[in-house]
Coordinates of C-alpha atoms in Angstrom, one line a residue:
Chain X
M1167 CA 0.0 0.0 0.0
R1168 CA 1.1 3.5 -0.7
H1169 CA 2.1 5.6 2.4
T1170 CA 2.5 9.4 2.7
I1171 CA 4.6 10.2 5.7
T1172 CA 5.6 13.6 7.1
I1173 CA 8.7 13.9 9.2
T1174 CA 9.8 17.0 11.2
V1175 CA 13.6 17.0 11.7
E1176 CA 16.3 19.2 13.1
N1177 CA 18.0 20.8 10.1
K1178 CA 21.4 19.2 10.6
F1179 CA 24.1 17.3 8.7
G1180 CA 23.2 13.8 7.8
V1181 CA 19.6 13.7 8.9
L1182 CA 18.4 13.3 5.4
S1183 CA 20.7 10.4 4.5
R1184 CA 19.9 8.6 7.8
V1185 CA 16.2 8.9 7.1
A1186 CA 16.5 7.8 3.5
G1187 CA 18.9 5.0 4.6
L1188 CA 16.2 3.6 6.9
F1189 CA 13.9 3.2 4.0
S1190 CA 16.4 1.7 1.6
G1191 CA 17.8 -0.5 4.3
R1192 CA 14.4 -2.2 4.5
G1193 CA 14.2 -2.4 0.7
F1194 CA 11.6 0.4 0.3
N1195 CA 12.0 2.7 -2.6
I1196 CA 11.1 6.3 -2.0
E1197 CA 8.7 7.3 -4.7
S1198 CA 8.8 11.0 -3.9
L1199 CA 10.6 13.2 -1.3
S1200 CA 10.5 16.8 -0.5
V1201 CA 12.4 18.7 2.2
G1202 CA 11.9 22.3 3.0
E1203 CA 12.3 24.6 6.0
T1204 CA 9.4 25.3 8.3
L1205 CA 8.8 28.7 9.9
D1206 CA 11.8 27.9 12.2
P1207 CA 14.8 27.7 9.9
T1208 CA 16.5 25.2 12.2
I1209 CA 13.6 22.7 11.6
S1210 CA 12.8 21.1 8.3
R1211 CA 9.8 19.1 7.3
M1212 CA 10.1 16.1 4.9
T1213 CA 7.2 14.5 3.0
I1214 CA 8.0 11.0 1.8
V1215 CA 5.8 8.8 -0.4
T1216 CA 6.7 5.1 -0.3
R1217 CA 5.0 1.9 -1.1
G1218 CA 5.1 -1.3 1.0
D1219 CA 3.8 -3.7 3.5
D1220 CA 1.8 -1.8 6.2
R1221 CA 3.4 -3.7 9.1
I1222 CA 6.9 -3.1 7.9
I1223 CA 6.2 0.6 7.2
E1224 CA 4.9 0.8 10.8
Q1225 CA 8.3 -0.6 12.0
V1226 CA 10.1 1.9 9.8
T1227 CA 8.1 4.8 11.3
K1228 CA 8.9 3.5 14.8
Q1229 CA 12.6 3.4 14.0
L1230 CA 12.4 6.9 12.5
R1231 CA 11.0 8.2 15.8
K1232 CA 14.1 6.8 17.5
L1233 CA 16.5 8.7 15.3
V1234 CA 18.5 11.6 16.7
D1235 CA 17.2 14.9 15.2
V1236 CA 13.8 13.4 14.3
I1237 CA 11.1 15.4 16.1
K1238 CA 7.9 14.1 14.8
V1239 CA 6.7 11.4 12.4
T1240 CA 3.2 11.2 11.0
D1241 CA 1.8 8.6 8.6
L1242 CA -1.1 10.4 6.9
T1243 CA -2.2 7.4 5.0
D1244 CA -5.4 6.7 7.1
S1245 CA -6.2 10.4 7.5
S1246 CA -7.8 12.9 5.2
F1247 CA -5.1 15.0 3.7
V1248 CA -4.4 17.4 0.8
D1249 CA -1.3 16.5 -1.3
R1250 CA 0.1 18.6 -4.1
E1251 CA 3.2 18.6 -6.4
M1252 CA 4.6 21.0 -8.9
I1253 CA 6.4 20.5 -12.2
L1254 CA 8.5 22.7 -14.5
V1255 CA 8.3 21.4 -18.0
K1256 CA 10.2 22.8 -21.1
I1257 CA 8.3 22.0 -24.3
S1258 CA 9.4 22.4 -27.9
A1259 CA 7.1 24.8 -29.7
T1260 CA 6.8 25.5 -33.4
E1261 CA 4.8 28.3 -35.1
K1262 CA 2.2 25.6 -36.0
N1263 CA 1.5 24.2 -32.5
K1264 CA 2.2 27.2 -30.2
A1265 CA -1.5 28.1 -29.9
E1266 CA -2.4 24.6 -29.0
I1267 CA 0.3 24.3 -26.4
L1268 CA -0.7 27.6 -24.8
R1269 CA -4.3 26.4 -24.7
I1270 CA -3.4 23.2 -22.8
N1271 CA -1.4 25.3 -20.3
E1272 CA -4.4 27.6 -19.8
I1273 CA -6.7 24.7 -19.2
F1274 CA -4.4 23.4 -16.5
R1275 CA -4.0 26.9 -15.1
G1276 CA -0.3 26.7 -15.6
K1277 CA 2.1 29.6 -15.4
I1278 CA 4.7 30.5 -18.1
V1279 CA 8.1 30.8 -16.4
D1280 CA 10.4 31.0 -19.5
V1281 CA 10.0 31.5 -23.2
S1282 CA 12.4 31.2 -26.1
P1283 CA 11.7 31.3 -29.9
T1284 CA 11.4 27.5 -29.9
T1285 CA 10.3 26.6 -26.3
Y1286 CA 7.9 27.3 -23.5
T1287 CA 8.6 26.4 -19.9
F1288 CA 5.4 25.9 -17.8
E1289 CA 4.8 25.6 -14.1
I1290 CA 1.9 23.3 -13.2
T1291 CA 0.7 22.4 -9.7
G1292 CA -1.9 19.9 -8.7
D1293 CA -2.5 16.5 -7.3
E1294 CA -0.9 13.5 -9.0
G1295 CA -3.8 12.9 -11.4
K1296 CA -3.7 16.4 -12.7
I1297 CA 0.0 16.4 -13.2
E1298 CA -0.1 13.0 -15.0
A1299 CA -2.9 14.3 -17.2
F1300 CA -1.0 17.4 -18.2
I1301 CA 2.2 15.3 -19.0
K1302 CA 0.1 12.9 -21.1
L1303 CA -1.4 15.8 -23.2
I1304 CA 1.9 17.8 -23.6
K1305 CA 4.2 14.9 -24.2
P1306 CA 3.5 14.5 -28.0
F1307 CA 4.8 18.1 -28.6
G1308 CA 8.3 17.1 -27.3
V1309 CA 9.4 17.5 -23.7
K1310 CA 12.9 18.9 -23.6
E1311 CA 13.3 19.0 -19.8
I1312 CA 11.2 18.2 -16.8
S1313 CA 11.7 18.9 -13.1
R1314 CA 9.2 17.6 -10.6
T1315 CA 9.0 18.3 -6.9
G1316 CA 8.1 15.5 -4.6
K1317 CA 4.7 15.7 -3.0
V1318 CA 3.9 17.9 -0.1
A1319 CA 1.0 17.1 2.1
I1320 CA -1.0 18.7 4.9
L1321 CA -3.9 17.3 7.0
R1322 CA -7.4 18.5 6.2
E1323 CA -8.7 20.5 9.1
M1324 CA -12.1 18.8 9.1
N1325 CA -10.3 15.5 9.2
G1326 CA -12.7 12.7 10.1
E1327 CA -15.6 15.0 11.0
Chain M
M221 CA 28.4 30.1 -2.1
R222 CA 25.0 28.6 -2.8
H223 CA 24.8 25.9 -5.4
T224 CA 21.8 24.5 -7.2
I225 CA 22.6 21.0 -8.6
T226 CA 20.4 18.7 -10.6
I227 CA 21.1 15.0 -10.6
T228 CA 19.4 12.4 -12.8
V229 CA 19.4 9.0 -11.2
E230 CA 18.1 5.5 -11.8
N231 CA 15.1 5.1 -9.6
K232 CA 16.5 2.4 -7.4
F233 CA 16.9 1.5 -3.7
G234 CA 19.4 3.5 -1.8
V235 CA 20.4 6.1 -4.5
L236 CA 18.9 8.9 -2.5
S237 CA 20.7 8.0 0.8
R238 CA 24.0 7.5 -1.1
V239 CA 23.6 10.9 -2.7
A240 CA 22.6 12.6 0.5
G241 CA 25.4 10.8 2.3
L242 CA 28.0 12.3 0.0
F243 CA 27.0 15.8 1.0
S244 CA 26.7 15.1 4.7
G245 CA 30.0 13.2 4.6
R246 CA 31.7 16.4 3.5
G247 CA 29.9 18.4 6.1
F248 CA 27.5 20.1 3.7
N249 CA 23.9 20.6 4.8
I250 CA 21.3 20.2 2.1
E251 CA 19.1 23.3 2.3
S252 CA 16.5 21.9 0.0
L253 CA 15.9 18.7 -1.9
S254 CA 13.2 17.5 -4.3
V255 CA 13.0 14.2 -6.0
G256 CA 10.4 13.3 -8.6
E257 CA 10.1 11.0 -11.6
T258 CA 10.9 12.1 -15.1
L259 CA 8.9 11.0 -18.2
D260 CA 10.6 7.7 -17.8
P261 CA 9.4 6.3 -14.4
T262 CA 12.6 4.3 -14.0
I263 CA 14.6 7.6 -13.9
S264 CA 14.2 10.3 -11.3
R265 CA 15.6 13.8 -11.1
M266 CA 16.8 15.4 -7.9
T267 CA 17.3 19.1 -7.3
I268 CA 19.6 19.9 -4.4
V269 CA 20.4 23.3 -3.0
T270 CA 23.5 23.5 -0.8
R271 CA 25.9 26.0 0.4
G272 CA 29.7 25.7 0.6
D273 CA 33.1 26.2 -0.8
D274 CA 33.2 26.1 -4.6
R275 CA 36.2 23.8 -4.9
I276 CA 34.8 21.3 -2.4
I277 CA 31.4 21.3 -4.2
E278 CA 33.2 20.6 -7.4
Q279 CA 34.8 17.6 -5.7
V280 CA 31.4 16.4 -4.5
T281 CA 29.9 16.7 -8.0
K282 CA 32.8 14.7 -9.4
Q283 CA 32.2 12.0 -6.8
L284 CA 28.4 12.0 -7.5
R285 CA 29.2 11.3 -11.1
K286 CA 31.1 8.2 -10.1
L287 CA 28.2 6.8 -8.1
V288 CA 26.4 3.7 -9.5
D289 CA 22.9 4.7 -10.7
V290 CA 23.8 8.4 -11.1
I291 CA 23.3 9.3 -14.8
K292 CA 23.9 13.0 -15.0
V293 CA 25.0 15.8 -12.6
T294 CA 24.6 19.5 -13.5
D295 CA 25.6 22.4 -11.3
L296 CA 23.4 25.2 -12.5
T297 CA 25.0 27.8 -10.4
D298 CA 26.9 29.6 -13.2
S299 CA 24.1 29.3 -15.7
S300 CA 20.8 31.2 -16.1
F301 CA 18.0 29.1 -14.7
V302 CA 14.5 29.3 -13.4
D303 CA 13.8 27.9 -9.9
R304 CA 10.5 27.6 -8.2
E305 CA 9.1 26.1 -5.0
M306 CA 5.7 25.5 -3.6
I307 CA 4.2 25.7 -0.1
L308 CA 1.0 24.5 1.5
V309 CA 0.2 26.7 4.5
K310 CA -2.7 26.3 6.9
I311 CA -3.7 29.6 8.5
S312 CA -6.0 30.3 11.4
A313 CA -8.8 32.5 10.3
T314 CA -11.4 34.4 12.3
E315 CA -14.5 36.2 11.1
K316 CA -12.6 39.4 11.6
N317 CA -9.5 38.7 9.5
K318 CA -10.8 36.3 6.9
A319 CA -11.2 39.0 4.2
E320 CA -7.7 40.3 4.8
I321 CA -6.2 36.7 4.6
L322 CA -8.0 36.0 1.4
R323 CA -6.8 39.3 0.0
I324 CA -3.2 38.4 0.7
N325 CA -3.7 35.0 -1.0
E326 CA -5.2 36.7 -4.0
I327 CA -2.2 39.1 -4.3
F328 CA 0.1 36.2 -4.4
R329 CA -2.1 34.3 -6.8
G330 CA -2.5 31.5 -4.4
K331 CA -5.0 28.7 -4.6
I332 CA -7.3 27.6 -1.7
V333 CA -6.9 23.9 -1.3
D334 CA -8.8 23.3 2.0
V335 CA -11.2 25.3 4.1
S336 CA -12.7 24.8 7.6
P337 CA -14.7 27.2 9.8
T338 CA -11.4 28.3 11.5
T339 CA -8.7 27.8 8.8
Y340 CA -7.7 28.2 5.2
T341 CA -5.0 26.2 3.5
F342 CA -3.3 27.9 0.6
E343 CA -1.0 26.7 -2.1
I344 CA 1.5 29.3 -3.2
T345 CA 4.3 28.9 -5.8
G346 CA 7.1 31.2 -6.8
D347 CA 10.8 31.8 -6.3
E348 CA 12.2 32.0 -2.9
G349 CA 11.7 35.7 -2.5
K350 CA 8.0 35.5 -3.2
I351 CA 7.5 32.5 -0.9
E352 CA 9.4 34.3 1.9
A353 CA 7.4 37.5 1.4
F354 CA 4.1 35.5 1.6
I355 CA 5.2 33.8 4.8
K356 CA 6.2 37.1 6.3
L357 CA 2.8 38.7 5.6
I358 CA 0.7 35.7 6.6
K359 CA 2.7 34.7 9.8
P360 CA 1.0 37.2 12.1
F361 CA -2.4 35.6 11.5
G362 CA -1.2 32.3 13.0
V363 CA 0.3 29.5 10.9
K364 CA -1.0 26.1 12.0
E365 CA 1.0 23.9 9.6
I366 CA 3.4 24.5 6.7
S367 CA 4.7 22.1 4.1
R368 CA 7.3 23.3 1.6
T369 CA 8.7 21.5 -1.4
G370 CA 12.3 21.8 -2.1
K371 CA 13.2 23.9 -5.1
V372 CA 13.0 22.6 -8.6
A373 CA 15.1 24.2 -11.3
I374 CA 15.4 24.2 -15.1
L375 CA 17.9 25.9 -17.4
R376 CA 16.6 28.9 -19.3
E377 CA 16.6 28.1 -23.0
M378 CA 18.2 31.4 -24.0
N379 CA 21.0 30.7 -21.5
G380 CA 24.0 32.9 -22.1
E381 CA 22.7 34.4 -25.4

């Protein structure tokens, strides 16, 4: 089963590799990972998406909690949460297909972050389904470069009510 | 100096912890990290922002290139590139300040991704300056939760022209 886990950590050397090492040591691949500062720059928050046996993931989260510099571990999987990701995509554009490419970007409420005579670079945000749908539509035009953040997730406030 | 490095890797166990380990082993802290799939799901792209001595960073990138499963390493620092990040922020809202909070979100062209009687959750994207400005403005209202992606970066197409 797929798990979305948030981990609050002290922003120190080696925390990231120790956390990632715990997953890979158990044979779990990390599908997506994002790390960014919180309001307190000495504390970072990681969002990890991984897939695996529920019981073993539970063991991993228990071990994560024991790590030095790990403050809090939350497995959001059984809660109601919002998750989002962002991609930057550089697309080849010709005179012939520019209008169509811009139309797709508009439908997905993307932002244009760079333009050249032969390319557009778009910023798209959304849940996984939206991002995948955008990639599927835009792919045939020729993707020159793609850079995708990992997911970030936050509990819904009315969770379980 | 601050460095923005993109690394294309085979999507396999342990790559992430080996890459992160190379930085922490040299005493570099990773300020921000994002990993996401590329068009080919067996290949992921990481964007790492770190700060350190230029010559040592060059050594680290050389060592990264030698790692099994690492396909390509690019230090964007001396090039012209676009970088963006995204945050989800849950803000406390009262009847009195709701209008003002929504106005700030509108100015930053944020999206509302969750609402409850006492909170709003916004999604904001932009460069670091914009994200920091938003946080600074919204912080006094009371931030209940924050989740920030690492940066993603892409070369500008007219780079150096």
